[in-house]
Amino acid sequence: MTARTSYTFGGLSAGTSYAFAVRPYANYHGKIIYSKTYKSVSSFTKPLKSAKMYTVASGYTAIKTSWTKSVGATGYSVYKVVGGKYVKVANVTTNTYTFAGLKRNTAYKFVVRPYKIAGGQVAYSDGITALSTRTKR
């Protein structure tokens, strides 16, 4: 019980949905009197970043990548790094993606960022996982 209008919960699991109830009360001459109504609040925590990203198969113009699943993620944003900038190429719900239309014998850097969707809101992981690889000669 607290008289504050905000509260921070600790020890919550990553990528998990939570429901909380807020119930007002008053202290009337040392006696606590609770309101008959309360407010429900739903929220969720961000997913953890994927631990590792790796090449599954490398071809002349395509590279199939995979990564470790992120705790609590409902999807992954996949990026190709072009000129030092992250260019989003897809949102996927699996932990694999094939980059196609690449040039032969060229180095590439790919990045994956987990996210969670709950209650119509999106929360991205604070971390990204990157992979540097190249196509065949």
C-alpha positions as a Markdown table, in Angstrom:
| # | Residue | x | y | z |
|---|---|---|---|---|
| 1 | Met | 0.0 | 0.0 | 0.0 |
| 2 | Thr | 1.4 | 3.4 | -1.0 |
| 3 | Ala | 0.1 | 7.0 | -1.2 |
| 4 | Arg | 2.1 | 7.6 | -4.4 |
| 5 | Thr | 0.4 | 7.8 | -7.8 |
| 6 | Ser | 3.1 | 5.7 | -9.5 |
| 7 | Tyr | 4.8 | 2.4 | -8.7 |
| 8 | Thr | 7.7 | 0.5 | -10.3 |
| 9 | Phe | 7.6 | -3.2 | -10.3 |
| 10 | Gly | 10.9 | -5.1 | -10.2 |
| 11 | Gly | 11.8 | -8.7 | -10.9 |
| 12 | Leu | 9.4 | -9.1 | -13.9 |
| 13 | Ser | 10.2 | -11.6 | -16.7 |
| 14 | Ala | 11.2 | -10.4 | -20.2 |
| 15 | Gly | 8.5 | -10.4 | -22.9 |
| 16 | Thr | 5.7 | -11.1 | -20.5 |
| 17 | Ser | 2.2 | -9.6 | -20.3 |
| 18 | Tyr | 1.0 | -8.5 | -16.8 |
| 19 | Ala | -2.3 | -7.2 | -15.4 |
| 20 | Phe | -2.4 | -4.9 | -12.4 |
| 21 | Ala | -5.2 | -3.4 | -10.3 |
| 22 | Val | -5.2 | 0.0 | -8.8 |
| 23 | Arg | -7.6 | 0.6 | -5.9 |
| 24 | Pro | -7.9 | 4.0 | -4.2 |
| 25 | Tyr | -8.2 | 4.3 | -0.4 |
| 26 | Ala | -8.4 | 6.9 | 2.3 |
| 27 | Asn | -7.1 | 7.0 | 5.8 |
| 28 | Tyr | -10.0 | 8.3 | 7.9 |
| 29 | His | -8.9 | 8.8 | 11.5 |
| 30 | Gly | -6.5 | 5.9 | 11.4 |
| 31 | Lys | -8.9 | 3.6 | 9.6 |
| 32 | Ile | -8.2 | 2.6 | 6.0 |
| 33 | Ile | -11.3 | 2.8 | 3.8 |
| 34 | Tyr | -11.0 | 1.3 | 0.3 |
| 35 | Ser | -13.0 | 2.5 | -2.7 |
| 36 | Lys | -15.5 | 0.0 | -4.1 |
| 37 | Thr | -14.1 | 0.5 | -7.5 |
| 38 | Tyr | -10.6 | -0.1 | -9.0 |
| 39 | Lys | -8.8 | 0.5 | -12.2 |
| 40 | Ser | -7.3 | -2.4 | -14.2 |
| 41 | Val | -4.1 | -1.8 | -16.1 |
| 42 | Ser | -2.4 | -4.1 | -18.5 |
| 43 | Ser | 1.2 | -3.8 | -19.6 |
| 44 | Phe | 4.1 | -6.0 | -20.8 |
| 45 | Thr | 7.9 | -6.1 | -20.7 |
| 46 | Lys | 10.3 | -5.9 | -23.6 |
| 47 | Pro | 11.7 | -9.1 | -25.0 |
| 48 | Leu | 15.4 | -10.0 | -24.6 |
| 49 | Lys | 17.8 | -9.7 | -27.5 |
| 50 | Ser | 18.6 | -12.8 | -29.5 |
| 51 | Ala | 21.9 | -14.3 | -28.2 |
| 52 | Lys | 23.4 | -15.3 | -31.6 |
| 53 | Met | 22.8 | -14.8 | -35.3 |
| 54 | Tyr | 24.4 | -17.2 | -37.8 |
| 55 | Thr | 24.5 | -18.2 | -41.5 |
| 56 | Val | 22.6 | -21.4 | -42.3 |
| 57 | Ala | 23.4 | -21.4 | -46.0 |
| 58 | Ser | 25.3 | -19.1 | -48.3 |
| 59 | Gly | 24.8 | -18.9 | -52.1 |
| 60 | Tyr | 25.9 | -16.7 | -54.9 |
| 61 | Thr | 23.0 | -14.3 | -54.6 |
| 62 | Ala | 21.3 | -15.3 | -51.3 |
| 63 | Ile | 22.1 | -15.9 | -47.7 |
| 64 | Lys | 19.9 | -17.8 | -45.3 |
| 65 | Thr | 20.2 | -16.6 | -41.7 |
| 66 | Ser | 18.9 | -17.8 | -38.4 |
| 67 | Trp | 19.2 | -16.7 | -34.8 |
| 68 | Thr | 18.4 | -17.9 | -31.3 |
| 69 | Lys | 14.8 | -17.3 | -30.3 |
| 70 | Ser | 14.3 | -14.4 | -27.9 |
| 71 | Val | 12.4 | -14.9 | -24.7 |
| 72 | Gly | 8.9 | -13.3 | -25.0 |
| 73 | Ala | 9.3 | -12.1 | -28.6 |
| 74 | Thr | 6.3 | -12.3 | -30.9 |
| 75 | Gly | 8.3 | -11.3 | -34.0 |
| 76 | Tyr | 11.6 | -10.1 | -35.3 |
| 77 | Ser | 12.6 | -7.1 | -37.4 |
| 78 | Val | 15.3 | -8.0 | -39.9 |
| 79 | Tyr | 17.7 | -5.4 | -41.3 |
| 80 | Lys | 20.4 | -5.2 | -43.9 |
| 81 | Val | 23.2 | -2.6 | -43.1 |
| 82 | Val | 23.7 | -0.4 | -46.1 |
| 83 | Gly | 26.3 | 2.4 | -45.9 |
| 84 | Gly | 26.2 | 2.2 | -42.1 |
| 85 | Lys | 22.4 | 2.6 | -41.9 |
| 86 | Tyr | 19.9 | -0.1 | -40.9 |
| 87 | Val | 17.4 | -0.8 | -43.7 |
| 88 | Lys | 14.5 | -2.9 | -42.5 |
| 89 | Val | 13.8 | -5.6 | -45.0 |
| 90 | Ala | 11.1 | -7.6 | -43.2 |
| 91 | Asn | 9.2 | -8.4 | -40.0 |
| 92 | Val | 9.0 | -12.2 | -39.4 |
| 93 | Thr | 7.5 | -14.4 | -36.8 |
| 94 | Thr | 10.1 | -17.2 | -37.2 |
| 95 | Asn | 13.8 | -17.2 | -36.4 |
| 96 | Thr | 15.0 | -17.5 | -39.9 |
| 97 | Tyr | 15.2 | -15.2 | -42.9 |
| 98 | Thr | 16.7 | -15.5 | -46.4 |
| 99 | Phe | 18.3 | -12.4 | -47.9 |
| 100 | Ala | 17.9 | -12.6 | -51.7 |
| 101 | Gly | 19.0 | -10.4 | -54.6 |
| 102 | Leu | 22.6 | -10.0 | -53.2 |
| 103 | Lys | 25.8 | -9.6 | -55.3 |
| 104 | Arg | 28.3 | -12.4 | -55.7 |
| 105 | Asn | 31.4 | -12.4 | -53.5 |
| 106 | Thr | 30.2 | -9.4 | -51.5 |
| 107 | Ala | 30.4 | -8.9 | -47.7 |
| 108 | Tyr | 27.1 | -8.1 | -45.9 |
| 109 | Lys | 26.0 | -7.2 | -42.4 |
| 110 | Phe | 22.6 | -8.3 | -41.2 |
| 111 | Val | 20.8 | -7.4 | -38.0 |
| 112 | Val | 17.8 | -8.8 | -36.1 |
| 113 | Arg | 15.8 | -7.0 | -33.4 |
| 114 | Pro | 13.1 | -8.9 | -31.4 |
| 115 | Tyr | 9.8 | -7.3 | -30.6 |
| 116 | Lys | 6.6 | -8.1 | -28.7 |
| 117 | Ile | 3.1 | -7.0 | -29.6 |
| 118 | Ala | 0.5 | -6.9 | -26.9 |
| 119 | Gly | -2.7 | -4.9 | -26.6 |
| 120 | Gly | -2.0 | -3.2 | -30.0 |
| 121 | Gln | 1.3 | -1.8 | -28.8 |
| 122 | Val | 4.8 | -2.8 | -29.9 |
| 123 | Ala | 7.9 | -3.0 | -27.7 |
| 124 | Tyr | 11.3 | -3.6 | -29.2 |
| 125 | Ser | 14.2 | -5.3 | -27.5 |
| 126 | Asp | 16.8 | -2.9 | -26.2 |
| 127 | Gly | 19.5 | -4.9 | -28.0 |
| 128 | Ile | 20.2 | -6.1 | -31.5 |
| 129 | Thr | 22.1 | -9.1 | -32.8 |
| 130 | Ala | 24.4 | -8.7 | -35.8 |
| 131 | Leu | 26.0 | -11.0 | -38.4 |
| 132 | Ser | 28.8 | -10.2 | -40.9 |
| 133 | Thr | 29.0 | -12.7 | -43.7 |
| 134 | Arg | 29.5 | -12.9 | -47.5 |
| 135 | Thr | 28.1 | -14.5 | -50.6 |
| 136 | Lys | 30.0 | -17.1 | -52.6 |
| 137 | Arg | 32.5 | -16.3 | -55.3 |
